mmCIF file with all atom_site columns, C-alpha atoms in Angstrom:
data_model
loop_
_atom_site.group_PDB
_atom_site.id
_atom_site.type_symbol
_atom_site.label_atom_id
_atom_site.label_alt_id
_atom_site.label_comp_id
_atom_site.label_asym_id
_atom_site.label_entity_id
_atom_site.label_seq_id
_atom_site.pdbx_PDB_ins_code
_atom_site.Cartn_x
_atom_site.Cartn_y
_atom_site.Cartn_z
_atom_site.occupancy
_atom_site.B_iso_or_equiv
_atom_site.pdbx_formal_charge
_atom_site.auth_seq_id
_atom_site.auth_comp_id
_atom_site.auth_asym_id
_atom_site.auth_atom_id
_atom_site.pdbx_PDB_model_num
ATOM 1   C CA . MET A 1 1   ? -0.316 -54.236 -94.923 1.00 0.00 ? 1   MET A CA 1
ATOM 2   C CA . SER A 1 2   ? 0.397  -51.899 -92.040 1.00 0.00 ? 2   SER A CA 1
ATOM 3   C CA . ALA A 1 3   ? 3.510  -49.748 -91.847 1.00 0.00 ? 3   ALA A CA 1
ATOM 4   C CA . LYS A 1 4   ? 6.707  -51.523 -90.951 1.00 0.00 ? 4   LYS A CA 1
ATOM 5   C CA . HIS A 1 5   ? 7.693  -51.522 -87.318 1.00 0.00 ? 5   HIS A CA 1
ATOM 6   C CA . LYS A 1 6   ? 11.318 -51.067 -86.324 1.00 0.00 ? 6   LYS A CA 1
ATOM 7   C CA . ILE A 1 7   ? 12.896 -53.794 -84.269 1.00 0.00 ? 7   ILE A CA 1
ATOM 8   C CA . ALA A 1 8   ? 16.326 -54.479 -82.849 1.00 0.00 ? 8   ALA A CA 1
ATOM 9   C CA . ILE A 1 9   ? 17.814 -57.908 -82.340 1.00 0.00 ? 9   ILE A CA 1
ATOM 10  C CA . PHE A 1 10  ? 20.339 -58.558 -79.582 1.00 0.00 ? 10  PHE A CA 1
ATOM 11  C CA . ALA A 1 11  ? 22.615 -61.572 -80.110 1.00 0.00 ? 11  ALA A CA 1
ATOM 12  C CA . SER A 1 12  ? 25.994 -62.826 -78.922 1.00 0.00 ? 12  SER A CA 1
ATOM 13  C CA . GLY A 1 13  ? 26.806 -65.802 -81.098 1.00 0.00 ? 13  GLY A CA 1
ATOM 14  C CA . TYR A 1 14  ? 26.028 -67.787 -84.206 1.00 0.00 ? 14  TYR A CA 1
ATOM 15  C CA . GLY A 1 15  ? 22.901 -65.856 -85.144 1.00 0.00 ? 15  GLY A CA 1
ATOM 16  C CA . SER A 1 16  ? 20.491 -68.500 -86.451 1.00 0.00 ? 16  SER A CA 1
ATOM 17  C CA . ASN A 1 17  ? 17.466 -66.783 -84.857 1.00 0.00 ? 17  ASN A CA 1
ATOM 18  C CA . PHE A 1 18  ? 18.746 -63.386 -86.056 1.00 0.00 ? 18  PHE A CA 1
ATOM 19  C CA . GLU A 1 19  ? 19.032 -64.743 -89.589 1.00 0.00 ? 19  GLU A CA 1
ATOM 20  C CA . ALA A 1 20  ? 15.552 -66.301 -89.482 1.00 0.00 ? 20  ALA A CA 1
ATOM 21  C CA . ILE A 1 21  ? 13.922 -63.101 -88.174 1.00 0.00 ? 21  ILE A CA 1
ATOM 22  C CA . ALA A 1 22  ? 15.789 -60.850 -90.632 1.00 0.00 ? 22  ALA A CA 1
ATOM 23  C CA . THR A 1 23  ? 14.916 -63.127 -93.560 1.00 0.00 ? 23  THR A CA 1
ATOM 24  C CA . ALA A 1 24  ? 11.249 -63.102 -92.504 1.00 0.00 ? 24  ALA A CA 1
ATOM 25  C CA . ALA A 1 25  ? 11.322 -59.294 -92.265 1.00 0.00 ? 25  ALA A CA 1
ATOM 26  C CA . PHE A 1 26  ? 12.883 -58.943 -95.733 1.00 0.00 ? 26  PHE A CA 1
ATOM 27  C CA . ALA A 1 27  ? 10.244 -61.324 -97.145 1.00 0.00 ? 27  ALA A CA 1
ATOM 28  C CA . GLY A 1 28  ? 7.391  -59.374 -95.542 1.00 0.00 ? 28  GLY A CA 1
ATOM 29  C CA . VAL A 1 29  ? 6.380  -62.297 -93.341 1.00 0.00 ? 29  VAL A CA 1
ATOM 30  C CA . ILE A 1 30  ? 6.611  -59.952 -90.354 1.00 0.00 ? 30  ILE A CA 1
ATOM 31  C CA . PRO A 1 31  ? 5.692  -56.263 -90.693 1.00 0.00 ? 31  PRO A CA 1
ATOM 32  C CA . ALA A 1 32  ? 9.090  -55.084 -89.526 1.00 0.00 ? 32  ALA A CA 1
ATOM 33  C CA . GLU A 1 33  ? 12.453 -53.806 -90.541 1.00 0.00 ? 33  GLU A CA 1
ATOM 34  C CA . ILE A 1 34  ? 15.504 -54.801 -88.541 1.00 0.00 ? 34  ILE A CA 1
ATOM 35  C CA . SER A 1 35  ? 16.880 -51.397 -87.602 1.00 0.00 ? 35  SER A CA 1
ATOM 36  C CA . LEU A 1 36  ? 19.788 -52.554 -85.448 1.00 0.00 ? 36  LEU A CA 1
ATOM 37  C CA . LEU A 1 37  ? 21.774 -55.562 -84.302 1.00 0.00 ? 37  LEU A CA 1
ATOM 38  C CA . VAL A 1 38  ? 23.282 -55.195 -80.833 1.00 0.00 ? 38  VAL A CA 1
ATOM 39  C CA . CYS A 1 39  ? 26.111 -57.620 -80.109 1.00 0.00 ? 39  CYS A CA 1
ATOM 40  C CA . ASP A 1 40  ? 28.605 -57.864 -77.260 1.00 0.00 ? 40  ASP A CA 1
ATOM 41  C CA . LYS A 1 41  ? 31.125 -60.053 -79.113 1.00 0.00 ? 41  LYS A CA 1
ATOM 42  C CA . SER A 1 42  ? 32.983 -58.634 -82.115 1.00 0.00 ? 42  SER A CA 1
ATOM 43  C CA . GLU A 1 43  ? 33.993 -62.116 -83.326 1.00 0.00 ? 43  GLU A CA 1
ATOM 44  C CA . ALA A 1 44  ? 30.426 -63.492 -83.324 1.00 0.00 ? 44  ALA A CA 1
ATOM 45  C CA . ARG A 1 45  ? 29.122 -64.874 -86.639 1.00 0.00 ? 45  ARG A CA 1
ATOM 46  C CA . VAL A 1 46  ? 25.968 -62.775 -86.228 1.00 0.00 ? 46  VAL A CA 1
ATOM 47  C CA . VAL A 1 47  ? 28.016 -59.588 -86.838 1.00 0.00 ? 47  VAL A CA 1
ATOM 48  C CA . GLU A 1 48  ? 29.126 -60.915 -90.228 1.00 0.00 ? 48  GLU A CA 1
ATOM 49  C CA . LEU A 1 49  ? 25.534 -61.945 -91.043 1.00 0.00 ? 49  LEU A CA 1
ATOM 50  C CA . ALA A 1 50  ? 24.230 -58.457 -90.271 1.00 0.00 ? 50  ALA A CA 1
ATOM 51  C CA . GLN A 1 51  ? 26.914 -56.907 -92.453 1.00 0.00 ? 51  GLN A CA 1
ATOM 52  C CA . LYS A 1 52  ? 26.050 -59.208 -95.371 1.00 0.00 ? 52  LYS A CA 1
ATOM 53  C CA . MET A 1 53  ? 22.345 -58.405 -94.952 1.00 0.00 ? 53  MET A CA 1
ATOM 54  C CA . GLY A 1 54  ? 22.948 -54.645 -94.783 1.00 0.00 ? 54  GLY A CA 1
ATOM 55  C CA . ILE A 1 55  ? 21.664 -54.343 -91.214 1.00 0.00 ? 55  ILE A CA 1
ATOM 56  C CA . PRO A 1 56  ? 23.363 -51.710 -89.021 1.00 0.00 ? 56  PRO A CA 1
ATOM 57  C CA . SER A 1 57  ? 25.181 -53.060 -85.964 1.00 0.00 ? 57  SER A CA 1
ATOM 58  C CA . PHE A 1 58  ? 26.330 -51.779 -82.630 1.00 0.00 ? 58  PHE A CA 1
ATOM 59  C CA . VAL A 1 59  ? 29.092 -54.086 -81.446 1.00 0.00 ? 59  VAL A CA 1
ATOM 60  C CA . PHE A 1 60  ? 30.549 -53.376 -78.027 1.00 0.00 ? 60  PHE A CA 1
ATOM 61  C CA . SER A 1 61  ? 32.711 -54.896 -75.333 1.00 0.00 ? 61  SER A CA 1
ATOM 62  C CA . ALA A 1 62  ? 31.417 -54.497 -71.785 1.00 0.00 ? 62  ALA A CA 1
ATOM 63  C CA . LYS A 1 63  ? 34.970 -54.085 -70.484 1.00 0.00 ? 63  LYS A CA 1
ATOM 64  C CA . ASP A 1 64  ? 35.289 -50.836 -72.481 1.00 0.00 ? 64  ASP A CA 1
ATOM 65  C CA . TYR A 1 65  ? 32.696 -49.230 -70.203 1.00 0.00 ? 65  TYR A CA 1
ATOM 66  C CA . ALA A 1 66  ? 32.927 -48.296 -66.522 1.00 0.00 ? 66  ALA A CA 1
ATOM 67  C CA . SER A 1 67  ? 29.641 -50.072 -65.733 1.00 0.00 ? 67  SER A CA 1
ATOM 68  C CA . LYS A 1 68  ? 26.680 -51.970 -67.146 1.00 0.00 ? 68  LYS A CA 1
ATOM 69  C CA . ALA A 1 69  ? 24.619 -48.784 -66.796 1.00 0.00 ? 69  ALA A CA 1
ATOM 70  C CA . ASP A 1 70  ? 27.132 -46.941 -69.011 1.00 0.00 ? 70  ASP A CA 1
ATOM 71  C CA . TYR A 1 71  ? 26.996 -49.391 -71.913 1.00 0.00 ? 71  TYR A CA 1
ATOM 72  C CA . GLU A 1 72  ? 23.238 -49.770 -71.572 1.00 0.00 ? 72  GLU A CA 1
ATOM 73  C CA . ARG A 1 73  ? 22.825 -45.974 -71.795 1.00 0.00 ? 73  ARG A CA 1
ATOM 74  C CA . GLU A 1 74  ? 24.813 -46.120 -75.054 1.00 0.00 ? 74  GLU A CA 1
ATOM 75  C CA . ILE A 1 75  ? 22.578 -48.939 -76.318 1.00 0.00 ? 75  ILE A CA 1
ATOM 76  C CA . VAL A 1 76  ? 19.397 -47.015 -75.410 1.00 0.00 ? 76  VAL A CA 1
ATOM 77  C CA . SER A 1 77  ? 20.719 -43.951 -77.229 1.00 0.00 ? 77  SER A CA 1
ATOM 78  C CA . ARG A 1 78  ? 21.334 -46.019 -80.375 1.00 0.00 ? 78  ARG A CA 1
ATOM 79  C CA . LEU A 1 79  ? 17.945 -47.739 -80.112 1.00 0.00 ? 79  LEU A CA 1
ATOM 80  C CA . ARG A 1 80  ? 16.175 -44.383 -79.856 1.00 0.00 ? 80  ARG A CA 1
ATOM 81  C CA . ALA A 1 81  ? 18.157 -42.987 -82.800 1.00 0.00 ? 81  ALA A CA 1
ATOM 82  C CA . ALA A 1 82  ? 17.012 -46.004 -84.842 1.00 0.00 ? 82  ALA A CA 1
ATOM 83  C CA . GLU A 1 83  ? 13.407 -45.509 -83.629 1.00 0.00 ? 83  GLU A CA 1
ATOM 84  C CA . VAL A 1 84  ? 13.244 -49.082 -82.315 1.00 0.00 ? 84  VAL A CA 1
ATOM 85  C CA . GLU A 1 85  ? 9.856  -50.186 -80.968 1.00 0.00 ? 85  GLU A CA 1
ATOM 86  C CA . LEU A 1 86  ? 10.559 -53.819 -80.072 1.00 0.00 ? 86  LEU A CA 1
ATOM 87  C CA . ILE A 1 87  ? 13.725 -55.551 -78.876 1.00 0.00 ? 87  ILE A CA 1
ATOM 88  C CA . CYS A 1 88  ? 14.114 -59.268 -79.604 1.00 0.00 ? 88  CYS A CA 1
ATOM 89  C CA . LEU A 1 89  ? 16.797 -61.088 -77.636 1.00 0.00 ? 89  LEU A CA 1
ATOM 90  C CA . ALA A 1 90  ? 18.140 -63.981 -79.698 1.00 0.00 ? 90  ALA A CA 1
ATOM 91  C CA . GLY A 1 91  ? 20.993 -65.646 -77.884 1.00 0.00 ? 91  GLY A CA 1
ATOM 92  C CA . TYR A 1 92  ? 22.129 -62.440 -76.165 1.00 0.00 ? 92  TYR A CA 1
ATOM 93  C CA . MET A 1 93  ? 24.271 -63.678 -73.305 1.00 0.00 ? 93  MET A CA 1
ATOM 94  C CA . LYS A 1 94  ? 24.088 -60.607 -71.078 1.00 0.00 ? 94  LYS A CA 1
ATOM 95  C CA . ILE A 1 95  ? 21.462 -60.061 -68.423 1.00 0.00 ? 95  ILE A CA 1
ATOM 96  C CA . VAL A 1 96  ? 19.423 -56.987 -69.285 1.00 0.00 ? 96  VAL A CA 1
ATOM 97  C CA . GLY A 1 97  ? 19.903 -54.273 -66.667 1.00 0.00 ? 97  GLY A CA 1
ATOM 98  C CA . GLU A 1 98  ? 17.831 -51.446 -65.233 1.00 0.00 ? 98  GLU A CA 1
ATOM 99  C CA . GLU A 1 99  ? 18.787 -48.802 -67.840 1.00 0.00 ? 99  GLU A CA 1
ATOM 100 C CA . LEU A 1 100 ? 17.504 -50.891 -70.741 1.00 0.00 ? 100 LEU A CA 1
ATOM 101 C CA . LEU A 1 101 ? 14.527 -52.304 -68.832 1.00 0.00 ? 101 LEU A CA 1
ATOM 102 C CA . SER A 1 102 ? 13.269 -48.894 -67.736 1.00 0.00 ? 102 SER A CA 1
ATOM 103 C CA . ALA A 1 103 ? 13.635 -47.426 -71.243 1.00 0.00 ? 103 ALA A CA 1
ATOM 104 C CA . TYR A 1 104 ? 11.888 -50.337 -73.017 1.00 0.00 ? 104 TYR A CA 1
ATOM 105 C CA . GLU A 1 105 ? 9.701  -51.945 -70.357 1.00 0.00 ? 105 GLU A CA 1
ATOM 106 C CA . GLY A 1 106 ? 7.129  -54.214 -71.979 1.00 0.00 ? 106 GLY A CA 1
ATOM 107 C CA . HIS A 1 107 ? 8.934  -54.008 -75.323 1.00 0.00 ? 107 HIS A CA 1
ATOM 108 C CA . ILE A 1 108 ? 11.729 -56.562 -74.796 1.00 0.00 ? 108 ILE A CA 1
ATOM 109 C CA . ILE A 1 109 ? 11.154 -60.232 -75.574 1.00 0.00 ? 109 ILE A CA 1
ATOM 110 C CA . ASN A 1 110 ? 13.428 -63.252 -75.321 1.00 0.00 ? 110 ASN A CA 1
ATOM 111 C CA . ILE A 1 111 ? 13.490 -66.788 -76.633 1.00 0.00 ? 111 ILE A CA 1
ATOM 112 C CA . HIS A 1 112 ? 14.631 -69.450 -74.172 1.00 0.00 ? 112 HIS A CA 1
ATOM 113 C CA . PRO A 1 113 ? 15.381 -73.121 -74.980 1.00 0.00 ? 113 PRO A CA 1
ATOM 114 C CA . SER A 1 114 ? 13.132 -74.713 -72.353 1.00 0.00 ? 114 SER A CA 1
ATOM 115 C CA . LEU A 1 115 ? 9.504  -74.791 -71.327 1.00 0.00 ? 115 LEU A CA 1
ATOM 116 C CA . LEU A 1 116 ? 9.676  -72.085 -68.680 1.00 0.00 ? 116 LEU A CA 1
ATOM 117 C CA . PRO A 1 117 ? 9.367  -71.834 -65.757 1.00 0.00 ? 117 PRO A CA 1
ATOM 118 C CA . SER A 1 118 ? 11.496 -75.000 -65.821 1.00 0.00 ? 118 SER A CA 1
ATOM 119 C CA . PHE A 1 119 ? 15.236 -74.842 -66.507 1.00 0.00 ? 119 PHE A CA 1
ATOM 120 C CA . LYS A 1 120 ? 16.086 -71.168 -66.398 1.00 0.00 ? 120 LYS A CA 1
ATOM 121 C CA . GLY A 1 121 ? 19.532 -69.794 -67.208 1.00 0.00 ? 121 GLY A CA 1
ATOM 122 C CA . ALA A 1 122 ? 22.326 -70.456 -69.658 1.00 0.00 ? 122 ALA A CA 1
ATOM 123 C CA . ARG A 1 123 ? 22.461 -74.268 -69.361 1.00 0.00 ? 123 ARG A CA 1
ATOM 124 C CA . ALA A 1 124 ? 18.755 -74.976 -69.832 1.00 0.00 ? 124 ALA A CA 1
ATOM 125 C CA . ILE A 1 125 ? 19.076 -77.837 -72.329 1.00 0.00 ? 125 ILE A CA 1
ATOM 126 C CA . GLU A 1 126 ? 21.824 -79.546 -70.341 1.00 0.00 ? 126 GLU A CA 1
ATOM 127 C CA . GLN A 1 127 ? 19.807 -79.190 -67.124 1.00 0.00 ? 127 GLN A CA 1
ATOM 128 C CA . ALA A 1 128 ? 16.739 -80.724 -68.771 1.00 0.00 ? 128 ALA A CA 1
ATOM 129 C CA . MET A 1 129 ? 18.793 -83.656 -70.091 1.00 0.00 ? 129 MET A CA 1
ATOM 130 C CA . GLU A 1 130 ? 20.387 -84.225 -66.678 1.00 0.00 ? 130 GLU A CA 1
ATOM 131 C CA . TYR A 1 131 ? 16.912 -84.256 -65.128 1.00 0.00 ? 131 TYR A CA 1
ATOM 132 C CA . GLY A 1 132 ? 15.755 -86.835 -67.682 1.00 0.00 ? 132 GLY A CA 1
ATOM 133 C CA . VAL A 1 133 ? 12.854 -84.945 -69.247 1.00 0.00 ? 133 VAL A CA 1
ATOM 134 C CA . LYS A 1 134 ? 11.285 -86.341 -72.421 1.00 0.00 ? 134 LYS A CA 1
ATOM 135 C CA . ILE A 1 135 ? 9.510  -83.170 -73.540 1.00 0.00 ? 135 ILE A CA 1
ATOM 136 C CA . PHE A 1 136 ? 11.728 -80.198 -74.325 1.00 0.00 ? 136 PHE A CA 1
ATOM 137 C CA . GLY A 1 137 ? 10.788 -76.941 -75.955 1.00 0.00 ? 137 GLY A CA 1
ATOM 138 C CA . ALA A 1 138 ? 11.142 -73.218 -76.427 1.00 0.00 ? 138 ALA A CA 1
ATOM 139 C CA . THR A 1 139 ? 9.517  -70.285 -74.669 1.00 0.00 ? 139 THR A CA 1
ATOM 140 C CA . ILE A 1 140 ? 9.133  -66.672 -75.733 1.00 0.00 ? 140 ILE A CA 1
ATOM 141 C CA . HIS A 1 141 ? 8.626  -64.328 -72.820 1.00 0.00 ? 141 HIS A CA 1
ATOM 142 C CA . TYR A 1 142 ? 8.734  -60.676 -71.885 1.00 0.00 ? 142 TYR A CA 1
ATOM 143 C CA . VAL A 1 143 ? 11.970 -59.668 -70.197 1.00 0.00 ? 143 VAL A CA 1
ATOM 144 C CA . ASP A 1 144 ? 11.814 -58.307 -66.677 1.00 0.00 ? 144 ASP A CA 1
ATOM 145 C CA . SER A 1 145 ? 14.358 -57.992 -63.870 1.00 0.00 ? 145 SER A CA 1
ATOM 146 C CA . SER A 1 146 ? 14.190 -61.709 -63.009 1.00 0.00 ? 146 SER A CA 1
ATOM 147 C CA . LEU A 1 147 ? 16.198 -64.419 -64.774 1.00 0.00 ? 147 LEU A CA 1
ATOM 148 C CA . ASP A 1 148 ? 13.971 -65.909 -67.498 1.00 0.00 ? 148 ASP A CA 1
ATOM 149 C CA . GLY A 1 149 ? 10.964 -64.998 -65.370 1.00 0.00 ? 149 GLY A CA 1
ATOM 150 C CA . GLY A 1 150 ? 8.931  -62.500 -67.380 1.00 0.00 ? 150 GLY A CA 1
ATOM 151 C CA . ARG A 1 151 ? 5.380  -63.201 -68.531 1.00 0.00 ? 151 ARG A CA 1
ATOM 152 C CA . ILE A 1 152 ? 5.223  -66.056 -71.042 1.00 0.00 ? 152 ILE A CA 1
ATOM 153 C CA . ILE A 1 153 ? 3.952  -65.123 -74.518 1.00 0.00 ? 153 ILE A CA 1
ATOM 154 C CA . ALA A 1 154 ? 4.285  -68.417 -76.425 1.00 0.00 ? 154 ALA A CA 1
ATOM 155 C CA . GLN A 1 155 ? 5.661  -71.930 -76.025 1.00 0.00 ? 155 GLN A CA 1
ATOM 156 C CA . ARG A 1 156 ? 6.183  -74.943 -78.234 1.00 0.00 ? 156 ARG A CA 1
ATOM 157 C CA . ALA A 1 157 ? 7.168  -78.454 -77.164 1.00 0.00 ? 157 ALA A CA 1
ATOM 158 C CA . VAL A 1 158 ? 9.179  -81.158 -78.838 1.00 0.00 ? 158 VAL A CA 1
ATOM 159 C CA . GLU A 1 159 ? 9.591  -84.774 -77.696 1.00 0.00 ? 159 GLU A CA 1
ATOM 160 C CA . TYR A 1 160 ? 13.014 -86.354 -77.406 1.00 0.00 ? 160 TYR A CA 1
ATOM 161 C CA . ASP A 1 161 ? 13.964 -89.650 -75.787 1.00 0.00 ? 161 ASP A CA 1
ATOM 162 C CA . GLY A 1 162 ? 17.666 -89.885 -76.592 1.00 0.00 ? 162 GLY A CA 1
ATOM 163 C CA . ASN A 1 163 ? 20.876 -88.887 -74.912 1.00 0.00 ? 163 ASN A CA 1
ATOM 164 C CA . SER A 1 164 ? 22.570 -86.608 -77.457 1.00 0.00 ? 164 SER A CA 1
ATOM 165 C CA . ILE A 1 165 ? 22.771 -82.944 -76.504 1.00 0.00 ? 165 ILE A CA 1
ATOM 166 C CA . GLU A 1 166 ? 23.434 -82.116 -80.170 1.00 0.00 ? 166 GLU A CA 1
ATOM 167 C CA . GLU A 1 167 ? 20.291 -83.939 -81.353 1.00 0.00 ? 167 GLU A CA 1
ATOM 168 C CA . VAL A 1 168 ? 17.963 -82.366 -78.797 1.00 0.00 ? 168 VAL A CA 1
ATOM 169 C CA . THR A 1 169 ? 19.488 -78.915 -79.397 1.00 0.00 ? 169 THR A CA 1
ATOM 170 C CA . ALA A 1 170 ? 18.846 -79.296 -83.143 1.00 0.00 ? 170 ALA A CA 1
ATOM 171 C CA . LYS A 1 171 ? 15.232 -80.343 -82.440 1.00 0.00 ? 171 LYS A CA 1
ATOM 172 C CA . ILE A 1 172 ? 14.714 -77.264 -80.248 1.00 0.00 ? 172 ILE A CA 1
ATOM 173 C CA . HIS A 1 173 ? 16.311 -74.955 -82.836 1.00 0.00 ? 173 HIS A CA 1
ATOM 174 C CA . SER A 1 174 ? 14.008 -76.409 -85.497 1.00 0.00 ? 174 SER A CA 1
ATOM 175 C CA . ILE A 1 175 ? 10.960 -75.089 -83.626 1.00 0.00 ? 175 ILE A CA 1
ATOM 176 C CA . GLU A 1 176 ? 12.485 -71.843 -82.318 1.00 0.00 ? 176 GLU A CA 1
ATOM 177 C CA . HIS A 1 177 ? 12.698 -69.984 -85.614 1.00 0.00 ? 177 HIS A CA 1
ATOM 178 C CA . GLU A 1 178 ? 9.075  -70.529 -86.630 1.00 0.00 ? 178 GLU A CA 1
ATOM 179 C CA . LEU A 1 179 ? 7.786  -69.826 -83.124 1.00 0.00 ? 179 LEU A CA 1
ATOM 180 C CA . TYR A 1 180 ? 9.784  -66.578 -82.813 1.00 0.00 ? 180 TYR A CA 1
ATOM 181 C CA . ILE A 1 181 ? 8.682  -65.285 -86.227 1.00 0.00 ? 181 ILE A CA 1
ATOM 182 C CA . GLN A 1 182 ? 5.022  -66.122 -85.547 1.00 0.00 ? 182 GLN A CA 1
ATOM 183 C CA . THR A 1 183 ? 5.173  -64.457 -82.138 1.00 0.00 ? 183 THR A CA 1
ATOM 184 C CA . ILE A 1 184 ? 6.871  -61.285 -83.393 1.00 0.00 ? 184 ILE A CA 1
ATOM 185 C CA . SER A 1 185 ? 4.319  -61.010 -86.186 1.00 0.00 ? 185 SER A CA 1
ATOM 186 C CA . LYS A 1 186 ? 1.434  -61.497 -83.765 1.00 0.00 ? 186 LYS A CA 1
ATOM 187 C CA . LEU A 1 187 ? 2.786  -58.857 -81.353 1.00 0.00 ? 187 LEU A CA 1
ATOM 188 C CA . LEU A 1 188 ? 3.431  -56.293 -84.086 1.00 0.00 ? 188 LEU A CA 1
ATOM 189 C CA . ASN A 1 189 ? 0.079  -56.844 -85.781 1.00 0.00 ? 189 ASN A CA 1
ATOM 190 C CA . LYS A 1 190 ? -1.708 -56.134 -82.476 1.00 0.00 ? 190 LYS A CA 1
ATOM 191 C CA . GLU A 1 191 ? -0.212 -52.635 -82.238 1.00 0.00 ? 191 GLU A CA 1
#
């Protein structure tokens, strides 16, 4: 097996994708070590998960910085110190800015709970339900300066013909973890 790559995961909430990726890394399913969790919410469950798993964290509050560029410069400094090669956004609820994009262009990926280019933004599942779609899904894409508009890497669909946001969200989450792990592994094994 090739040497382990160093990745960072950015998350803002519960951390189910973080947990799935970290577990896969520990098990050797992906050739990576999680070198850093970046989180913008100190009370997020993902911070506790990282601590329990022994993964270093950088937890910050945007309001403690004069600008987005200032906190992103701090993040880039920490990523470089940890020798991070790939950044995986997993429920990170901040839009990535120019400082981070220019430092890691082509090395930032995101998972989004819709079949892009449809239903971009934070309310993707709700928008899809309101529109009446019957095929939902998840997309992994490169991050660029547009909202959920970077080049698509992988997608997976799931059918749902009900009216429960909780049910369809659970169905989407059930495919996200496997898709993200497979995609990260594929990307890292290419390098």
